[in-house]
Coordinates of C-alpha atoms and ligand atoms in Angstrom, one line a residue:
X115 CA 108.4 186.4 112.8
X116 CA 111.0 184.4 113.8
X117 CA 109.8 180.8 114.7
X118 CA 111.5 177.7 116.2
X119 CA 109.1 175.2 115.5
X120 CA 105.4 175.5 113.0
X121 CA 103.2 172.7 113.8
X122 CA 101.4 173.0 110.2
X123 CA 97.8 171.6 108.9
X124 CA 96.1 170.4 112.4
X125 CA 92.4 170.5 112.9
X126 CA 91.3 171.8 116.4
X127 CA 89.0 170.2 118.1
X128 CA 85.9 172.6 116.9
X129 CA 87.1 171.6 113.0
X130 CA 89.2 174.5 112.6
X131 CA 92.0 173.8 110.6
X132 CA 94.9 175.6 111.7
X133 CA 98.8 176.3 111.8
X134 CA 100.5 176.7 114.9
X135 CA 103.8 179.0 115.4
X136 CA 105.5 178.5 118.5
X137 CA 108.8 180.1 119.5
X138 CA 110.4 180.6 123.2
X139 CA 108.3 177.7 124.2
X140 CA 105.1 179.9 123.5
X141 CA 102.4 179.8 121.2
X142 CA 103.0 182.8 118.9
X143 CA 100.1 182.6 116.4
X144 CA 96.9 180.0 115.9
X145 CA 95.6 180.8 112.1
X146 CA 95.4 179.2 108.6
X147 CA 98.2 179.7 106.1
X148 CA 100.7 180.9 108.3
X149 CA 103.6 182.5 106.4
X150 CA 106.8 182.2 108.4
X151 CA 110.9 181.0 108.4
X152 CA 110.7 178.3 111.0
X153 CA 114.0 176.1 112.0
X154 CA 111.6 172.9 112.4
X155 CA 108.1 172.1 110.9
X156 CA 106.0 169.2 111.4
X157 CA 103.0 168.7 109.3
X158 CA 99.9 167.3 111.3
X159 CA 98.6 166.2 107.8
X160 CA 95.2 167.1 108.5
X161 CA 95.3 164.9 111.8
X162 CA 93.7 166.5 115.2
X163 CA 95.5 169.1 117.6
X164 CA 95.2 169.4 120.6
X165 CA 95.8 170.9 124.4
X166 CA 98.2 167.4 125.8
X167 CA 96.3 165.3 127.9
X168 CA 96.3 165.9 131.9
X169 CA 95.4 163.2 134.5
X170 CA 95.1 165.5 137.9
X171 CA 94.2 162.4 140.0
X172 CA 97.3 159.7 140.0
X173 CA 99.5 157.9 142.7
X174 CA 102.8 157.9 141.6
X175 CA 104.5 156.0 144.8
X176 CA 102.3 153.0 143.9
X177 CA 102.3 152.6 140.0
X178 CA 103.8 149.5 138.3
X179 CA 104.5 147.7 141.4
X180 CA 101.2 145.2 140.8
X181 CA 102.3 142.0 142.5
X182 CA 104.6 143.4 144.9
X183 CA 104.1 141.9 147.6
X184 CA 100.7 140.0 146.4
X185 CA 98.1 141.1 144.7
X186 CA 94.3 142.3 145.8
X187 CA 92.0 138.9 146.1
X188 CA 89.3 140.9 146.8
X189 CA 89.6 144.0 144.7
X190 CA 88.2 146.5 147.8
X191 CA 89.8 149.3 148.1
X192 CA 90.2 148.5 152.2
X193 CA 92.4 145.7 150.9
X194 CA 94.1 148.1 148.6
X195 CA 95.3 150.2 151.4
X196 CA 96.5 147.1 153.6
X197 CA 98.3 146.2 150.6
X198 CA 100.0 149.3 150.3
X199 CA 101.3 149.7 154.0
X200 CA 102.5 146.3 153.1
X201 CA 104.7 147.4 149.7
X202 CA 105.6 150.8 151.7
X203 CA 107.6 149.2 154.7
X204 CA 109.7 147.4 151.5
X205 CA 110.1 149.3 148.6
X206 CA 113.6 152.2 149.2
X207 CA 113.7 155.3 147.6
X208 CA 115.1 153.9 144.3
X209 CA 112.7 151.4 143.9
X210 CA 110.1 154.4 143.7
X211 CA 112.5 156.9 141.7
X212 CA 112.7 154.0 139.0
X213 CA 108.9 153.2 138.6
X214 CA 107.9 156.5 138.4
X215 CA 110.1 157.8 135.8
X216 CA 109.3 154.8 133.8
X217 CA 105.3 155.6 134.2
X218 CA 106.7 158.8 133.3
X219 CA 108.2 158.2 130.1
X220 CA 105.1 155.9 129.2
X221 CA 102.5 158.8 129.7
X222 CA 104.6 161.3 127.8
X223 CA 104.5 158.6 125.1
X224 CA 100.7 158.8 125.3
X225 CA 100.3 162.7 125.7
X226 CA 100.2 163.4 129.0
X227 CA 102.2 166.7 129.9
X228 CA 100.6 167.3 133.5
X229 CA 100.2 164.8 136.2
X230 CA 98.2 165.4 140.1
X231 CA 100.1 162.6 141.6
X232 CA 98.7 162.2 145.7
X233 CA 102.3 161.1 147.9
X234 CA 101.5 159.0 151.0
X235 CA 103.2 161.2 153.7
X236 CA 102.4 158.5 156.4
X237 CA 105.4 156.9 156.1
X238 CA 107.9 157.8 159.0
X239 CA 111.0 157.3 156.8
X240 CA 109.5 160.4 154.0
X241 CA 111.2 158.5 151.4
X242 CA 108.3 158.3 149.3
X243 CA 107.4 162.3 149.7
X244 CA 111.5 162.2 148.9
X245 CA 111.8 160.0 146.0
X246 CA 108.3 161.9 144.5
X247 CA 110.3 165.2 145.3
X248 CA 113.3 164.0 142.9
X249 CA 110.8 163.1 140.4
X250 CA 109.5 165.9 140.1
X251 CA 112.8 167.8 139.3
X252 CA 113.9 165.3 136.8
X253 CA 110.8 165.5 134.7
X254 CA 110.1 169.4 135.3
X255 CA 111.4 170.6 131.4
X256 CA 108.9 167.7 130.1
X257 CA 106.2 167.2 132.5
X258 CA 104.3 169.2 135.3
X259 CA 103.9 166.6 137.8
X260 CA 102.1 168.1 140.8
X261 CA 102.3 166.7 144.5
X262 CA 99.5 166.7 147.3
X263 CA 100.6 165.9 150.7
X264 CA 98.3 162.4 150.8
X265 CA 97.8 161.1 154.3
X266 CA 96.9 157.7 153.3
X267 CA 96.1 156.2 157.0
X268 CA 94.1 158.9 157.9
X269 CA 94.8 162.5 159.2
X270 CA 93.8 161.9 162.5
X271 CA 93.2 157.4 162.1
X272 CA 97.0 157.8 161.5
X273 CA 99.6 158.7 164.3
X274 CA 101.7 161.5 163.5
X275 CA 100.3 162.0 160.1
X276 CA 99.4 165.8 160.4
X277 CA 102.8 166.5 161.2
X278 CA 103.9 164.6 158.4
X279 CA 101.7 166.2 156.0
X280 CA 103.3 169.7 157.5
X281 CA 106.6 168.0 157.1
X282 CA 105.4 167.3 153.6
X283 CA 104.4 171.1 152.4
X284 CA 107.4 172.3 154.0
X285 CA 109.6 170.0 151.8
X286 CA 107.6 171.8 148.9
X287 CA 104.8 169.4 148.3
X288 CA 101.9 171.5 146.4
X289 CA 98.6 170.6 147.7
X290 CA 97.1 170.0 151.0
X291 CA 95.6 166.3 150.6
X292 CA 93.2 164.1 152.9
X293 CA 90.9 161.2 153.1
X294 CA 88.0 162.2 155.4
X295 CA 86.2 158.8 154.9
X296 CA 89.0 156.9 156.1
X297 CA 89.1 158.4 159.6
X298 CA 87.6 156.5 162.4
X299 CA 84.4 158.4 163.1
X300 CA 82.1 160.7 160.3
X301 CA 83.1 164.0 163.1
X302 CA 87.0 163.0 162.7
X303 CA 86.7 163.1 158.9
X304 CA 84.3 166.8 159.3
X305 CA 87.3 168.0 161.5
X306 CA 89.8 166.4 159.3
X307 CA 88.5 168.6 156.3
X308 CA 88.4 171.3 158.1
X309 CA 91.9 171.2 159.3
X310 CA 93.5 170.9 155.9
X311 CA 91.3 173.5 154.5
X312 CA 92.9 175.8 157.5
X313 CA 96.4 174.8 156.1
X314 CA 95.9 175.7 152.9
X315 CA 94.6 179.2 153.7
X316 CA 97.3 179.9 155.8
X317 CA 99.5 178.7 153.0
X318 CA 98.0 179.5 149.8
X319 CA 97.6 176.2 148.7
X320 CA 94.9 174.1 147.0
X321 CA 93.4 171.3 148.8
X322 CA 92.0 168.0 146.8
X323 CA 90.8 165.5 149.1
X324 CA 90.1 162.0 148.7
X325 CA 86.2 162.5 149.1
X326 CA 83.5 160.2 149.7
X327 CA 85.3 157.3 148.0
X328 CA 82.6 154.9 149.1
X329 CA 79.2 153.2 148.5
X330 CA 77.8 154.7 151.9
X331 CA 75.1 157.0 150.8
X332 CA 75.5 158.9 154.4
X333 CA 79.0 159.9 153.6
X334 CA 79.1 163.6 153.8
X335 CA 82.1 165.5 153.5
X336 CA 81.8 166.9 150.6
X337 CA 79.1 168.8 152.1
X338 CA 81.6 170.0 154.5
X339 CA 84.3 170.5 151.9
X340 CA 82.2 173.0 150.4
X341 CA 81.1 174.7 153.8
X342 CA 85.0 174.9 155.0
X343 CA 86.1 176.2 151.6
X344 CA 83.6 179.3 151.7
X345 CA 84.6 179.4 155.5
X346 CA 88.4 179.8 154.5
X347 CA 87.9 181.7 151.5
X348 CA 89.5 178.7 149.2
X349 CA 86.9 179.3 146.3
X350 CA 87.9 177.9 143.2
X351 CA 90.9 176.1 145.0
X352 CA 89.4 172.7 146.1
X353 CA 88.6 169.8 144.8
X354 CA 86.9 166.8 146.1
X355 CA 88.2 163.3 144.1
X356 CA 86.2 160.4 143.7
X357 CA 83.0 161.6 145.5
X358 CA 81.7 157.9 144.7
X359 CA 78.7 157.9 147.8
X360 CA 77.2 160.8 145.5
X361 CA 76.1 157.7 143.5
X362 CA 74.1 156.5 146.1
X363 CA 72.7 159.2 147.8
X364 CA 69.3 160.4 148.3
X365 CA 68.2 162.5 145.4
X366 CA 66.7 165.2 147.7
X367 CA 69.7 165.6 149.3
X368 CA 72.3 165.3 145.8
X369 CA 69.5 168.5 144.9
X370 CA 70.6 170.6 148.0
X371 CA 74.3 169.3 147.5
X372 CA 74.9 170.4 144.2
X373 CA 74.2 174.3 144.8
X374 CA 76.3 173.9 147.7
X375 CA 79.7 172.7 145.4
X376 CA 78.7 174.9 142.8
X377 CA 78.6 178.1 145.4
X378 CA 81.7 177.5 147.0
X379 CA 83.2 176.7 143.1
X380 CA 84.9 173.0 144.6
X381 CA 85.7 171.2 141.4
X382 CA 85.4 167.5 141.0
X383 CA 86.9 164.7 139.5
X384 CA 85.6 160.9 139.1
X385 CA 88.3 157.8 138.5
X386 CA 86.0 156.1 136.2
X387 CA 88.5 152.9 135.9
X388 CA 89.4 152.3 139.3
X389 CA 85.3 153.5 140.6
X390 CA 83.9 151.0 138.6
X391 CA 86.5 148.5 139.7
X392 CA 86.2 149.5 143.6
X393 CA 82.4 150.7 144.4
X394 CA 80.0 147.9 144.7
X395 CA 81.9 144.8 145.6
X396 CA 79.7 144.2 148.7
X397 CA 76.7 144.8 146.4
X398 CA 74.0 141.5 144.9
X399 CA 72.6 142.6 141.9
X400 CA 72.3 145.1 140.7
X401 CA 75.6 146.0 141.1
X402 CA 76.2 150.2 141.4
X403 CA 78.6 151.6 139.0
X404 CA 80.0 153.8 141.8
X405 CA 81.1 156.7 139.6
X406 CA 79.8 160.1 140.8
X407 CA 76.6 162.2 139.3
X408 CA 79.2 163.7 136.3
X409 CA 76.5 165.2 134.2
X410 CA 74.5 166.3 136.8
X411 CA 77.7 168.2 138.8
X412 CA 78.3 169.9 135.1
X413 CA 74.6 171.0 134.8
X414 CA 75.1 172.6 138.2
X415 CA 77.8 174.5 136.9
X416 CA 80.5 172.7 138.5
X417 CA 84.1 172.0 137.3
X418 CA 84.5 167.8 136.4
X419 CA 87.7 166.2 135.3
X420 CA 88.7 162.6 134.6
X421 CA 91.4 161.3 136.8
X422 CA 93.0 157.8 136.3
X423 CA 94.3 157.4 139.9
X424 CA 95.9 154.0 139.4
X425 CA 98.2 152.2 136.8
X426 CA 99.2 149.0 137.6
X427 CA 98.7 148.8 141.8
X428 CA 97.8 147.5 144.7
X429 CA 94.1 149.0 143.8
X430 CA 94.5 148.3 139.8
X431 CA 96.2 145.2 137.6
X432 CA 95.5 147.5 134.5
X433 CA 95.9 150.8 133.0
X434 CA 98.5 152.2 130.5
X435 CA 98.7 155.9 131.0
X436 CA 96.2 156.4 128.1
X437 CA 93.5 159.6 129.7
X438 CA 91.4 158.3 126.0
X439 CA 90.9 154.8 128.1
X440 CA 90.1 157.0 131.3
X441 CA 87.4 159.1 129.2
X442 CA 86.5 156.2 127.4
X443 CA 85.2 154.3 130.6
X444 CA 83.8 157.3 131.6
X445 CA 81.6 158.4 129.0
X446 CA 80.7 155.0 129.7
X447 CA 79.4 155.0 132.9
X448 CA 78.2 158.6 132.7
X449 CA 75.8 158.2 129.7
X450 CA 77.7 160.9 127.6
X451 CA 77.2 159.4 124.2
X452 CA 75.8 162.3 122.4
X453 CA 78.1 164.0 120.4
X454 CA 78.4 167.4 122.7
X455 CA 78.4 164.7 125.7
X456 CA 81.5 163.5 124.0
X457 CA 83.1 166.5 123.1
X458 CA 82.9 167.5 126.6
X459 CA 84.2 163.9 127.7
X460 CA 87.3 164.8 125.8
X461 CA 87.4 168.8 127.4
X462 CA 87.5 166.1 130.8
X463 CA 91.2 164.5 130.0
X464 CA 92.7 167.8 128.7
X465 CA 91.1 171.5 129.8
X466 CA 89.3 170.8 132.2
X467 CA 91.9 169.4 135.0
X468 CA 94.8 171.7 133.1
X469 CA 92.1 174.1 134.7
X470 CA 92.1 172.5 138.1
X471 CA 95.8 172.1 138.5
X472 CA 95.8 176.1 137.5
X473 CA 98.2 175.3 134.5
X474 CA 98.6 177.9 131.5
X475 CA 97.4 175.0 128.6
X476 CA 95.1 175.7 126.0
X477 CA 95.6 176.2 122.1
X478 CA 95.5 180.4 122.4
X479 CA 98.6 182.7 121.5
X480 CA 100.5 183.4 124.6
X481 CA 99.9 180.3 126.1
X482 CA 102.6 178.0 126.8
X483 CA 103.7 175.5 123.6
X484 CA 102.2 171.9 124.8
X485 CA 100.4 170.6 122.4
X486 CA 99.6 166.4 120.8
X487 CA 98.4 165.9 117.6
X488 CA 96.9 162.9 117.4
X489 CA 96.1 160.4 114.8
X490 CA 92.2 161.0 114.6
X491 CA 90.2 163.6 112.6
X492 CA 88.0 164.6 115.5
X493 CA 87.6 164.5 119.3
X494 CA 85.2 161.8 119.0
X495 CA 87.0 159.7 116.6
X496 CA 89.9 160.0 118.6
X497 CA 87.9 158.3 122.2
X498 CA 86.5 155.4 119.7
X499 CA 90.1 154.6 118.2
X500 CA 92.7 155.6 121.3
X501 CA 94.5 156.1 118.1
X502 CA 98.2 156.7 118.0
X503 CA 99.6 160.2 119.6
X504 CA 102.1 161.3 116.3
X505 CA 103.4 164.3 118.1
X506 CA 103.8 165.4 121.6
X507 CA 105.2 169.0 122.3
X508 CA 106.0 170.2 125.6
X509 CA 107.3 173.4 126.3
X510 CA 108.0 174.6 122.4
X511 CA 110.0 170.6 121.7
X512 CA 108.6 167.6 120.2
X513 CA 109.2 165.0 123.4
X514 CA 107.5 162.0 121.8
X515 CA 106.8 160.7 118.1
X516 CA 104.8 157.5 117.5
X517 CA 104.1 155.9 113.8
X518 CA 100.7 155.5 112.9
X519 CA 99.1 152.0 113.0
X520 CA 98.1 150.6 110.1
X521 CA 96.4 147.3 109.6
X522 CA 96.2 145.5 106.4
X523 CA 94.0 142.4 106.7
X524 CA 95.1 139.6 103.7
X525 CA 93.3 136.6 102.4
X526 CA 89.9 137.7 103.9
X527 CA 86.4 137.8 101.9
Ligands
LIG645 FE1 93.3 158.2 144.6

């Protein structure tokens, strides 16, 4: 067998300990002891392998420009998007190019190979569906970055944004976006769903929809995302984001809504940073965590991923491209402490939205070569010590090496 690169003495996340052959930028073999000529080996030492992390919920146009032109004083999301149609009208096309690659290089850093990154399409000039375009070709050999046509202001609240979102898919954005609670009325965000899940059938597209991002316990297009995606024969293609109002709703009703998503297979995902930072500001105490029902969606059978939606934004001073943080938070705020609970927390920032996005990832032969091995002997260890990412590999090559840290404490006890 010949073998460009043997990733040697890595533990799987089940405890297996494994090598890993990889030539043509495909996994070749999985097994212990493998015998082989390779041109490169790296030794994982024992450390953890594992699938690279994916974050299918981001917004590249907006990350690292926190400041620019002021900052959120009251940490709402409405404020967010008024500070954002601020920042649009005077950011150019370079400004965004720049930022992004530099997130870019900072999440490859910290294993992240695949990125769902929502472009505002509102914006008459296109130069941020433009400048998200180019991105996407410059990072292509490294990183999957995958664009949904985002209509920010509202597909019907904004003028002209259909078109634009049109304009956006024919320019080769991905996936068919929206933001149902933003429109005007609850019956402009039902038609708003249905219209983009009509686009996508026509063109074969996904659709993941900015979805109930709200405390408002009435909010209920999900419901409808589900109906329109059985309706247009999108199973297993849609995904509703956020989905916050499920925290709030009516339990009777979260029991006839949950075989409804499951049915029409709509994945979700929940942005436990920027949920927790968002839902609830209008609240006395006690304050709602605002993150959606994750273990109960999961218990229904239904697909749930860990986004991080915002780095360093008009929604978000923090973040640092780290999906252990994301999962972190989110085990949090989801009461997944027992040890499966935190397995699957982990499954949440690396299968499960590789899955979503409909990437080839996963540690089996014949899948493509993107692997991390990370400084951590387990899953779990690795979300209590967000410990150092020694190796990432995309596409068969080692992108990203990072030193282990090591702390030696002096003069104490
Ligand atoms: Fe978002």
């Amino acid at each position: 067998m010949s073998i460009d690169l043997l990733v040697r003495n890595g533990v799987r996340p089940d405890g297996s300990r494994v090598d890993v052959a990889i030539s043509d930028a495909t996994i070749r073999a999985v097994e212990p002891g493998i015998v082989a000529e390779a041109k490169e080996i790296l030794d994982a030492s024992g450390r953890l392998i594992s699938s690279p992390f994916v974050d299918a919920h981001f917004h590249m146009d907006a990350t690292l420009s926190y400041g620019t032109p002021r900052i959120n004083r009251s940490g709402t999301l409405l404020e967010g998007i008024a500070l954002w149609g601020e920042l649009k009208s005077l950011q150019t096309r370079d400004d965004i190019v720049t930022r992004a690659l530099d997130y870019c290089r900072q999440a490859v850093g910290r294993g992240i190979l695949a990125i769902r990154s929502h472009v505002d399409v509102t914006d008459p000039s296109f130069r941020t569906v433009e400048a998200l375009l180019e991105v996407r070709d410059l990072v292509r050999e490294t990183l999957d970055l995958q664009l949904v046509a985002f209509p920010q202001n509202g597909w019907y609240r904004a003028p002209g944004a259909e078109a634009q979102v049109i304009r956006a898919l024919d320019a080769g954005v991905d996936v068919v976006g929206g933001i149902p609670h933003f429109e005007r009325t609850m019956a402009d965000g039902a038609s708003a769903v249905r219209a983009a899940c009509e686009l996508a059938a026509e063109r074969d597209l996904r659709v993941d929809l900015h979805c109930d991002e709200s405390d408002d316990p009435m909010s209920r297009h999900v419901e409808t995302l589900a109906a329109e995606t059985v309706r247009c024969g999108l199973q297993g293609r849609t995904t509703g984001s956020h989905l916050t109002s499920m925290h709030s709703m009516d339990n009777y009703y979260v029991s006839k809504l949950l075989p409804l998503i499951a049915e029409a297979r709509v994945s979700a995902i929940a942005n436990p940073l920027i949920n927790v930072t968002l839902q609830g500001r209008m609240d006395s105490y006690p304050k709602r965590r605002g993150m959606t029902r994750v273990p109960e969606l999961q218990a229904s059978g239904i697909t749930v991923a860990f986004g991080q939606d915002c780095v360093r934004d008009p929604w978000y001073p923090l973040g640092s491209g780290d999906m252990l943080e994301v999962a972190h938070m989110g085990l949090h705020l989801a009461h997944m402490t027992s040890p499966d609970d935190m397995r699957t927390a982990f499954e949440m920032v690396t299968l499960a939205p590789a899955g979503i996005m409909g990437l080839d990832l996963g540690l089996e032969v014949g899948r493509r070569a993107s692997l991390i091995v990370l400084d951590a002997a387990d899953p779990i260890e690795a979300l209590r010590l967000r410990p150092a990412r020694l190796a990432v590999i995309s596409n068969g090559r080692v992108v990203s090496r990072t030193e282990p840290a090591r702390t030696s404490p002096v003069n104490v006890f």
